[in-house]
Short mmCIF file of C-alpha atoms and ligand atoms in Angstrom, two decimals:
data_model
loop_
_atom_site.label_atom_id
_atom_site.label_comp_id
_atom_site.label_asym_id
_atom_site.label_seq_id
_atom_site.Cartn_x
_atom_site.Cartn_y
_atom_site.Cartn_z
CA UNK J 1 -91.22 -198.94 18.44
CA UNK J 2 -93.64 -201.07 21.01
CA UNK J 3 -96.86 -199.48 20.93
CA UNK J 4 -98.45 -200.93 24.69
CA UNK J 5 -101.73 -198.72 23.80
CA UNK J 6 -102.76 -199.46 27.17
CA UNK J 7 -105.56 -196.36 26.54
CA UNK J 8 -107.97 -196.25 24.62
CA UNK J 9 -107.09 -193.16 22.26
CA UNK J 10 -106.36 -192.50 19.06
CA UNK J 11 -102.32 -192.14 18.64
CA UNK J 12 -101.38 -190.88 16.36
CA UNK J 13 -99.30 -192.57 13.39
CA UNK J 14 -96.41 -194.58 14.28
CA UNK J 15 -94.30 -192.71 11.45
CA UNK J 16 -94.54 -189.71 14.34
CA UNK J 17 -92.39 -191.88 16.56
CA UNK J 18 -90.20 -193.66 14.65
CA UNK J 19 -87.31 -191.48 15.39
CA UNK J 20 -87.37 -192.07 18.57
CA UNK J 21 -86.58 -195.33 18.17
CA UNK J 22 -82.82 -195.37 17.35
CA UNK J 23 -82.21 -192.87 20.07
CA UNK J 24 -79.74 -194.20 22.49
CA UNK J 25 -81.65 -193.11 25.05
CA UNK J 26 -84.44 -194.79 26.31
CA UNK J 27 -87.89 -193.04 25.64
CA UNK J 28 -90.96 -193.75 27.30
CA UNK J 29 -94.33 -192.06 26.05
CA UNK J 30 -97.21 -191.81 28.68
CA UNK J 31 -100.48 -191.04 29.01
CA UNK J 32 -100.34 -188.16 30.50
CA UNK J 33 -104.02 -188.91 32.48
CA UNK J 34 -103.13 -192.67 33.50
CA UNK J 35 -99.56 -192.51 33.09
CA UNK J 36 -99.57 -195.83 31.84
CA UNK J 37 -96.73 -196.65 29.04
CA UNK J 38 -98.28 -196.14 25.58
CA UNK J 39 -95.04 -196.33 23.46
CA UNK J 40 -91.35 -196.80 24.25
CA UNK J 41 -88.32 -196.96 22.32
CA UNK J 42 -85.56 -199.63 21.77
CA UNK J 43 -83.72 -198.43 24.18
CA UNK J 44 -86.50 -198.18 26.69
CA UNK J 45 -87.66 -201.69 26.31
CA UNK J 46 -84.32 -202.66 27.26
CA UNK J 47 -84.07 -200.88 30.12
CA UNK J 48 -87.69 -202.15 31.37
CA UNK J 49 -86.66 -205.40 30.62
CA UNK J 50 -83.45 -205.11 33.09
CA UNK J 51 -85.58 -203.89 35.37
CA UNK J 52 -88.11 -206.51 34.90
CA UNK J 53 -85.33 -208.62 35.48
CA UNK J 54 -84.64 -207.35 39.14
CA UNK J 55 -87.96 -207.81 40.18
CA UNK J 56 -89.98 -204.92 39.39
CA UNK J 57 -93.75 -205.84 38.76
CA UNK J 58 -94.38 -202.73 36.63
CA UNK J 59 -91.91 -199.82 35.83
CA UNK J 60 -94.96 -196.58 35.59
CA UNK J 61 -95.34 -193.84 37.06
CA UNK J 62 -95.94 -195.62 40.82
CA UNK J 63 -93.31 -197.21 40.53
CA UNK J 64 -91.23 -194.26 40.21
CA UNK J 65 -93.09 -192.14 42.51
CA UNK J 66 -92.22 -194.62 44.88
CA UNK J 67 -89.06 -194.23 43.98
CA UNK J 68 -88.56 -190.28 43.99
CA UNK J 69 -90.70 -189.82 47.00
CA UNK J 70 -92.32 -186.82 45.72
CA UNK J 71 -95.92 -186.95 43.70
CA UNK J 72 -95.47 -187.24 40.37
CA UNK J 73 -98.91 -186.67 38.95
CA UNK J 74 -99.10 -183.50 40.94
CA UNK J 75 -95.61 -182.28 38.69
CA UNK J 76 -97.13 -183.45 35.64
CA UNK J 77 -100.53 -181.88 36.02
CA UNK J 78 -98.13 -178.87 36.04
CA UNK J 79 -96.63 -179.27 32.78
CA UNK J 80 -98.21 -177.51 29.38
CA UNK J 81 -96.91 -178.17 25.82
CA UNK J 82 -94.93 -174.66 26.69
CA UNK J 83 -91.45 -175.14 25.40
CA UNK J 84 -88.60 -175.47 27.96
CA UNK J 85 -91.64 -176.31 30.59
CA UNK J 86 -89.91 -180.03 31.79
CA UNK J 87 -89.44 -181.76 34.88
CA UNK J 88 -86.17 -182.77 35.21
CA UNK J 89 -85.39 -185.78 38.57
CA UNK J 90 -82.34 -188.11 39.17
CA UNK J 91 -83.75 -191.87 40.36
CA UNK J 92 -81.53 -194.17 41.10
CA UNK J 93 -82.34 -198.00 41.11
CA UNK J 94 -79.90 -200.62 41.82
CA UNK J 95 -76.77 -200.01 40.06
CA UNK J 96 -78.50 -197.52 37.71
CA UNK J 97 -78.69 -193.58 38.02
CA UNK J 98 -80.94 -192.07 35.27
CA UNK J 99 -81.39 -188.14 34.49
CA UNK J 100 -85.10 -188.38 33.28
CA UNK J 101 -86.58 -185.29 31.63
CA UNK J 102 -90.50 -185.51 31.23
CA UNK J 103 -92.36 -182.96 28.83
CA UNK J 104 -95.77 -182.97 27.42
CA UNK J 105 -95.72 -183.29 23.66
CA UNK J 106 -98.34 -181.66 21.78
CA UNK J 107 -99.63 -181.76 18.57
CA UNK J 108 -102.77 -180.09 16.67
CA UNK J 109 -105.56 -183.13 16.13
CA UNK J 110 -104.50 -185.03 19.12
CA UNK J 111 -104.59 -185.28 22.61
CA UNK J 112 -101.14 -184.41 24.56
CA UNK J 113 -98.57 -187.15 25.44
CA UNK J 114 -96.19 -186.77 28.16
CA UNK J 115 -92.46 -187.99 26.53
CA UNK J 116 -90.29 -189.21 29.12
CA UNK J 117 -86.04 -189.46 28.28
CA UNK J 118 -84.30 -191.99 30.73
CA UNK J 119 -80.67 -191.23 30.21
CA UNK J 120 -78.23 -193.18 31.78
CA UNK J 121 -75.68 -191.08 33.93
CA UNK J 122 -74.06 -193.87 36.11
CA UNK J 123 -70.84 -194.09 34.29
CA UNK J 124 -70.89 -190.19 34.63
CA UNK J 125 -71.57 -190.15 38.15
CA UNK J 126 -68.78 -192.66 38.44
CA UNK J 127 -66.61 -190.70 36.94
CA UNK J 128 -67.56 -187.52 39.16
CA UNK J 129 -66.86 -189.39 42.38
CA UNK J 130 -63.70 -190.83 41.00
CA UNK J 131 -62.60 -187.60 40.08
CA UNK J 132 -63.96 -185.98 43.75
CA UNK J 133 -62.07 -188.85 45.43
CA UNK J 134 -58.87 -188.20 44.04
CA UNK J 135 -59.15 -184.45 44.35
CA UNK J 136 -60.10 -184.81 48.15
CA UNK J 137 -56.82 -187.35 48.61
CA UNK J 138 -54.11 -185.02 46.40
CA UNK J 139 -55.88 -182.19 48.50
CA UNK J 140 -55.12 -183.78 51.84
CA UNK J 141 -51.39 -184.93 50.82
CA UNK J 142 -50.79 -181.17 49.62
CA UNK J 143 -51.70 -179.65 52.66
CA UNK J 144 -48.48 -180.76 55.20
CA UNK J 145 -45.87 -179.80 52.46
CA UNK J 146 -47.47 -176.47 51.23
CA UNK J 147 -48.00 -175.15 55.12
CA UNK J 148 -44.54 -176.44 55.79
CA UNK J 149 -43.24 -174.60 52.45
CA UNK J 150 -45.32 -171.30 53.63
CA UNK J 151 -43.50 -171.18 56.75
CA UNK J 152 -40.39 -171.36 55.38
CA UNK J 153 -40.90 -169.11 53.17
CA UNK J 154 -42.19 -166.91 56.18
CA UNK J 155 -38.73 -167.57 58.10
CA UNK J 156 -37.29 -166.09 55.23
CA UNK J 157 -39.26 -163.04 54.48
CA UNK J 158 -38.61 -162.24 58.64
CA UNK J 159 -34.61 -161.92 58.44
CA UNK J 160 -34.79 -165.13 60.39
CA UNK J 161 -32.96 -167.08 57.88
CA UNK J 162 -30.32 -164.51 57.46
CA UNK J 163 -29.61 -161.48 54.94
CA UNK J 164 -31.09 -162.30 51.47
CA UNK J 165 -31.11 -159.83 48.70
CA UNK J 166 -33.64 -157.70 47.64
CA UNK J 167 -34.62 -159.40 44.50
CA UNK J 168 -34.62 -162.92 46.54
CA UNK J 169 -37.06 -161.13 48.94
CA UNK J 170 -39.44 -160.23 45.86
CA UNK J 171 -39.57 -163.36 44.99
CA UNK J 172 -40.14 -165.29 47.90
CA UNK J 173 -42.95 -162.84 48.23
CA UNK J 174 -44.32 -164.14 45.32
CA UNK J 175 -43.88 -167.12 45.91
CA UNK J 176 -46.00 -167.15 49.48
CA UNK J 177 -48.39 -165.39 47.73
CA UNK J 178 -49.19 -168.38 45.39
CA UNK J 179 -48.46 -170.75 48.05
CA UNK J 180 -51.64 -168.62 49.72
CA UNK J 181 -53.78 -169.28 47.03
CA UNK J 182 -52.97 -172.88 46.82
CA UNK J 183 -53.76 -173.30 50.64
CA UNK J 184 -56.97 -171.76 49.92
CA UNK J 185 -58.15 -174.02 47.34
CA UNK J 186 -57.06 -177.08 49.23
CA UNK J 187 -59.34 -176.01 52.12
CA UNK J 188 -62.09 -175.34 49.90
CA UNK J 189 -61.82 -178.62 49.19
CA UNK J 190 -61.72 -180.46 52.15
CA UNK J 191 -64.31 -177.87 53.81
CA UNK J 192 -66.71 -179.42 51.07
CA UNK J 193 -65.67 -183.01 51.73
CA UNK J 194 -65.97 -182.54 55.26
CA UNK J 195 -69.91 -180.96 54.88
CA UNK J 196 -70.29 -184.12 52.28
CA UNK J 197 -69.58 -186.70 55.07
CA UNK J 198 -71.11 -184.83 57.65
CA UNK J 199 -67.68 -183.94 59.55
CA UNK J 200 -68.22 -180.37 59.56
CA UNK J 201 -69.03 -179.66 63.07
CA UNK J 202 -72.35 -176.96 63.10
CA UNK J 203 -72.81 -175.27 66.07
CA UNK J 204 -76.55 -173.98 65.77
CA UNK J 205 -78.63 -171.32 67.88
CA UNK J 206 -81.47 -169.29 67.60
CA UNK J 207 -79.71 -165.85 66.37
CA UNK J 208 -81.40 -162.32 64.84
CA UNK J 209 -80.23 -162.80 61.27
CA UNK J 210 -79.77 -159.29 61.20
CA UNK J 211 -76.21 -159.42 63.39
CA UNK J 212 -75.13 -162.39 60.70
CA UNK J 213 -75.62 -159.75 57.94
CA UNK J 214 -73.70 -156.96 59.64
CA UNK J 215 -71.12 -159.04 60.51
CA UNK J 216 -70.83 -160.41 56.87
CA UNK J 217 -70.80 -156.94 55.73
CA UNK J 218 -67.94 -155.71 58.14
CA UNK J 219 -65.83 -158.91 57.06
CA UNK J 220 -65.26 -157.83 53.29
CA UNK J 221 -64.94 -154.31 53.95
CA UNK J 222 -60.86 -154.48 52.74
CA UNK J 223 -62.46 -156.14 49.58
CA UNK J 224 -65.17 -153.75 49.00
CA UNK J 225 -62.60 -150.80 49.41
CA UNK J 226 -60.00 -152.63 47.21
CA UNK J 227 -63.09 -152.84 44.42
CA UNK J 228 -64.62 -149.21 45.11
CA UNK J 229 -67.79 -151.06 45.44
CA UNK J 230 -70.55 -149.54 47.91
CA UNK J 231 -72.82 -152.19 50.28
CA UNK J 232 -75.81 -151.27 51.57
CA UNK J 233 -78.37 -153.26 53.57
CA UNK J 234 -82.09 -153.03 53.19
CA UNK J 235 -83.99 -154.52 56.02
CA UNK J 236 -87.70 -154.98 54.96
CA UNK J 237 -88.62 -157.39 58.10
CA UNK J 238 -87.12 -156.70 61.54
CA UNK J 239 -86.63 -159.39 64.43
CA UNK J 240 -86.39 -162.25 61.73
CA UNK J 241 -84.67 -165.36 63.97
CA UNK J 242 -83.00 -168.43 62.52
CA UNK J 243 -81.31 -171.24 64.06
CA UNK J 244 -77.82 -171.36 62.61
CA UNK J 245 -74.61 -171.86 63.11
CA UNK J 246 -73.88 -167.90 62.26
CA UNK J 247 -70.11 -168.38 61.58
CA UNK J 248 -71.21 -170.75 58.80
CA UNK J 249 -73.89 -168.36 57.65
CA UNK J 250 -71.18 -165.81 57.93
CA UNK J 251 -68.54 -167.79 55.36
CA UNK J 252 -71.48 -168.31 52.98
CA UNK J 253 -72.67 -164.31 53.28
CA UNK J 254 -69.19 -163.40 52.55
CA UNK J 255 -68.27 -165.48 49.55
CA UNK J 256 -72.01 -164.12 47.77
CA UNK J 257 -70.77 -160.61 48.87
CA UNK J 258 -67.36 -160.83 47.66
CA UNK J 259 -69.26 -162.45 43.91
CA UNK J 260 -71.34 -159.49 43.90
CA UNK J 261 -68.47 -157.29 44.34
CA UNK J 262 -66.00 -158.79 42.26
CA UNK J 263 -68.50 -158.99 39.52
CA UNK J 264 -69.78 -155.48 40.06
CA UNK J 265 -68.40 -152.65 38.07
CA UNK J 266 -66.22 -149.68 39.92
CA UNK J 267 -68.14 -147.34 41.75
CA UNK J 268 -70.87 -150.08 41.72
CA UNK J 269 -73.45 -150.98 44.40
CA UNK J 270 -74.43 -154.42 46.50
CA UNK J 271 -77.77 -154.42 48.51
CA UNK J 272 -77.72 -157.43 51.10
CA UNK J 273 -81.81 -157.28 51.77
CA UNK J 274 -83.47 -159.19 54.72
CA UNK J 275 -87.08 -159.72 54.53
CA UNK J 276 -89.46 -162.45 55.11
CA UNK J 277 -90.59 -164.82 52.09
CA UNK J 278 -93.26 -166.66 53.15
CA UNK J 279 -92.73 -168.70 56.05
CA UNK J 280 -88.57 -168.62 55.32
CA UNK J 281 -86.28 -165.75 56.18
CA UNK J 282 -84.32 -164.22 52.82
CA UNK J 283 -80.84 -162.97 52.82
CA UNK J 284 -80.82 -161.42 49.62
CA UNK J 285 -77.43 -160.27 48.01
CA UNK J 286 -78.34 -158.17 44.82
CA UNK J 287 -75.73 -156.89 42.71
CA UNK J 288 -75.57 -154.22 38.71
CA UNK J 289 -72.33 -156.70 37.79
CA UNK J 290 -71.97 -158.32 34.54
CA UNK J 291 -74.53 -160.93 34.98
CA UNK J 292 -74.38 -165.14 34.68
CA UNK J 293 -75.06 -165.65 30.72
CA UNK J 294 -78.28 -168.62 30.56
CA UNK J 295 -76.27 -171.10 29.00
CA UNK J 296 -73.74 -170.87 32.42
CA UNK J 297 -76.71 -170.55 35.31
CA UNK J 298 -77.03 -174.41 35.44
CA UNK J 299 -73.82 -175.29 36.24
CA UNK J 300 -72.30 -172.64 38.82
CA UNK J 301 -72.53 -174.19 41.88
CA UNK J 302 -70.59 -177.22 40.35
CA UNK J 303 -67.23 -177.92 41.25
CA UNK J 304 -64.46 -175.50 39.71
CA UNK J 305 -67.32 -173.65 37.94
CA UNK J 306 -65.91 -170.23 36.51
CA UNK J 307 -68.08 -168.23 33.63
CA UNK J 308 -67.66 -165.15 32.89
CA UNK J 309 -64.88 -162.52 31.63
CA UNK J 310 -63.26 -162.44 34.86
CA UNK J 311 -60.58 -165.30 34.58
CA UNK J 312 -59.41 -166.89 37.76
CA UNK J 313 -56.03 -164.49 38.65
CA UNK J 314 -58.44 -161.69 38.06
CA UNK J 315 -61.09 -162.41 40.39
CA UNK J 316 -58.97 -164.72 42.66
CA UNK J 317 -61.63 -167.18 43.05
CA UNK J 318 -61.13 -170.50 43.29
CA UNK J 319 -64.90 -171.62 41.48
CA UNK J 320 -65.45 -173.60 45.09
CA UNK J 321 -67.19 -170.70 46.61
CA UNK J 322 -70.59 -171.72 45.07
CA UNK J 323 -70.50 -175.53 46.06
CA UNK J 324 -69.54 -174.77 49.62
CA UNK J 325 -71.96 -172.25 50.07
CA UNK J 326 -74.85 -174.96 48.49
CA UNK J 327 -73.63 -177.51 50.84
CA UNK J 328 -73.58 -175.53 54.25
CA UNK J 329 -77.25 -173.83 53.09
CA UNK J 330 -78.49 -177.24 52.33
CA UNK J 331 -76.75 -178.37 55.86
CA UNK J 332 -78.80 -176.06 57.67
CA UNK J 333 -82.17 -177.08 56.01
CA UNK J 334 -81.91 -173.89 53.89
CA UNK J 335 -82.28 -172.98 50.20
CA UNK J 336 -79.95 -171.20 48.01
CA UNK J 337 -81.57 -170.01 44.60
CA UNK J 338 -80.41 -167.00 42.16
CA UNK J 339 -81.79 -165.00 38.90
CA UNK J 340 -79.25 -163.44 36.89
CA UNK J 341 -79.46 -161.32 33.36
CA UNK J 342 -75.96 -160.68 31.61
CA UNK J 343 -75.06 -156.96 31.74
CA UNK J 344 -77.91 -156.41 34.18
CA UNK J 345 -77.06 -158.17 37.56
CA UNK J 346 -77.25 -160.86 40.14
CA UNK J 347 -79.53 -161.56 42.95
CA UNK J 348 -78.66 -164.77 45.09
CA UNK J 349 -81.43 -165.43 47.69
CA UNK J 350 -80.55 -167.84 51.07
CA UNK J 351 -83.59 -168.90 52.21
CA UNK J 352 -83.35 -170.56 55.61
CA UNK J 353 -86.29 -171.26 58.14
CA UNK J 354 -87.52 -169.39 60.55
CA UNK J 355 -87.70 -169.82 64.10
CA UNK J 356 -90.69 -168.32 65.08
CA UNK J 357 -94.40 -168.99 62.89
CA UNK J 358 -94.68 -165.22 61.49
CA UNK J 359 -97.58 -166.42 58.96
CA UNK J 360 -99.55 -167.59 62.07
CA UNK J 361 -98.24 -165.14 64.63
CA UNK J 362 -99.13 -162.51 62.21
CA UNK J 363 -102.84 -163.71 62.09
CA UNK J 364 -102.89 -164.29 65.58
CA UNK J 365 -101.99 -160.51 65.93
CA UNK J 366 -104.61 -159.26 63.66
CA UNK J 367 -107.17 -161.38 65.39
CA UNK J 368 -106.70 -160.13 68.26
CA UNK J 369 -106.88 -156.52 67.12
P1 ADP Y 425 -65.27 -168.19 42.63
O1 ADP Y 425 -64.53 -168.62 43.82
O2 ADP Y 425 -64.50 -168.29 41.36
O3 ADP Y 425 -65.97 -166.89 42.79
P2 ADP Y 425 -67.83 -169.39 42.91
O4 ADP Y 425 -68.16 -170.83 43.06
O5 ADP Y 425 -68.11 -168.50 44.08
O6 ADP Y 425 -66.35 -169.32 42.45
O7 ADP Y 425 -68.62 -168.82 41.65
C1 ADP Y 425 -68.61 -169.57 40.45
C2 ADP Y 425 -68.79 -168.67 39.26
O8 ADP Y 425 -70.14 -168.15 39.24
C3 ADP Y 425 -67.90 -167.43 39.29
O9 ADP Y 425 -66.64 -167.70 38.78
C4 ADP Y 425 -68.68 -166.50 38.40
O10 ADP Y 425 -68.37 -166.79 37.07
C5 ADP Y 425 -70.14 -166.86 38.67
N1 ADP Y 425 -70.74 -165.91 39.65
C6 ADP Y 425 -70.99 -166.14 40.95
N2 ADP Y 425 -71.57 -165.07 41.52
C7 ADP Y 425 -71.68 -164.13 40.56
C8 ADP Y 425 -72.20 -162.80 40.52
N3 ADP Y 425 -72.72 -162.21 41.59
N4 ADP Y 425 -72.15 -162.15 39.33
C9 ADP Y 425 -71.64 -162.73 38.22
N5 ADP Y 425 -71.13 -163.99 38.20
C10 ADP Y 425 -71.15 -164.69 39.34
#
């Protein structure tokens, strides 16, 4: 392993490293107070050297605050030796795409290092789009035939076609129902191709979030019936205003709603809360279901993402609902964030901002009393 030692400090023995060094990863160890490279792996001075190579002067922490726009030393001053306390950032550099995970590394006797893993995830994010593109074009050629199938099928079912039997009937029934469900998947997937490239067409005003949330709530009430599931709301903050497109905010207030119902037990409970959070308006949609197990939380709002008990016939979800929701929330500068504890419940929180300043109208209002 290259030991740099750009500091001054005693490091301690090289033995402590050494396994590092056949990682296939690269691993870069910094001081954590100049964040200058004290120690790096194989792999690492590889990757330095390829970047080196393309012309940049010195690959530290500047460099890659430079590169992630946000400040860097701020997030590490953050970080204790607390396990599971990491920053985790994507960077992406000419061809390259790295996952980097930094986390201070602590040991009695010595002062704290910050470790820093540079895996390569271009071939993987390759691979993703690849897959995405492919999924996007089947999804488009799909849609003609299957609507064209669904109205034949339709013809059918409506005598227009002439007398069929019973037991054809039943099964043509059947059969539109699927064809249903396929239709909905394939515009799941183009509605998230479209947000992607910016084709979705938003059409923003200034609205009281309050009618978006009733009018969520009166859209699934077939589905909360057909579950026995009871929705409140809970408004903690009247007259909060957002500028949305509200049939957007709608969609993504119905698919949490219809999670949190789905996932609820019989005779269960959903509170959709409204309330300000700082200087953003929450939509909160809290649920007693069965809970996202840890190991799952990371990945829902991925593509196709099902966990859970609840297979996909049984929920009818199509594991889209998540992404598209992420993608309109992001669309409208919002935030979409959850906490979840298995056999306890859900909570997803939209945060989106707020029209009017209620931090400084509030002080305003109690300076002039
Ligand atoms: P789906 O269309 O299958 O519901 P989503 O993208 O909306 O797909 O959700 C992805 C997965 O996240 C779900 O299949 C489920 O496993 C989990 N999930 C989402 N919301 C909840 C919730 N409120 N309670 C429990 N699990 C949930």
């Amino acid at each position: 392993m290259e030991n740099t030692n750009h500091a001054q400090q005693p490091w301690p023995e090289l033995d402590t490293w050494r396994f590092f060094n056949d990682l296939s990863d690269p691993v870069f160890i910094f001081d954590p107070k100049s964040l200058n490279v004290c120690q790096l792996n194989k792999s690492a001075i590889r990757l330095k050297e390829r970047f080196e190579k393309d012309g940049v002067k010195q690959f530290d922490a500047e460099f890659l605050t430079g590169l992630l726009l946000v400040d860097l030393r701020a997030q590490i001053a953050q970080l204790s030796c607390r396990e599971g306390d990491v920053f985790r950032f994507e960077v992406c550099h000419l061809d390259l795409q790295l996952d980097v995970i930094l986390q201070m590394m602590c040991s009695s006797g010595s002062e704290p290092l910050l470790v820093g893993v540079f895996r390569d995830v271009s071939a993987l994010a390759d691979v993703d789009r690849m897959t995405n593109e492919l999924v996007s074009t089947v999804s488009h050629e799909l849609r003609s035939p299957l609507t064209a199938i669904k109205g034949a099928m339709g013809l059918i079912l409506s005598g227009a076609a002439g007398n069929v039997s019973v037991k054809a009937l039943q099964m043509v029934e059947i059969a539109q129902r699927n064809a249903d469900r396929l239709i909905l998947i394939i515009n799941d997937i183009l509605d998230l191709d479209k947000i992607k490239d910016g084709a979705m067409v938003f059409d923003n005003t200034e609205i009281e979030l309050i009618e978006t949330v009733n009018d969520s709530v009166e859209a699934i009430v077939g589905f909360r019936d057909r579950f026995d599931v009871q929705v409140d709301v809970d408004v903690k903050d009247e007259g909060l205003i957002s500028n949305i497109d509200p049939n957007r905010i709608v969609q993504v207030l119905v698919n949490l709603l219809s999670n949190a119902i789905k996932f609820s037990p019989e005779g269960g409970r959903v509170t959709v809360q409204l309330k300000l959070h700082g200087q953003l308006n929450r939509i909160s949609i809290m649920d007693n279901g069965e809970g996202i197990p840890v190991s799952d939380q990371k990945s829902i709002f991925g593509r196709f993402m099902q966990v859970g008990s609840k297979n996909r016939a049984a929920t009818g979800g199509t594991g889209l609902g998540l992404s598209i929701v992420k993608a309109i929330v992001a669309n409208q500068g919002g935030k979409i964030s959850f906490e979840s504890q298995e056999g306890v419940g859900s909570t997803f929180h939209v945060d989106l901002p707020a029209v009017v300043d209620y931090v400084a109208a509030k002080a305003n209002k109690s300076g002039s009393e």
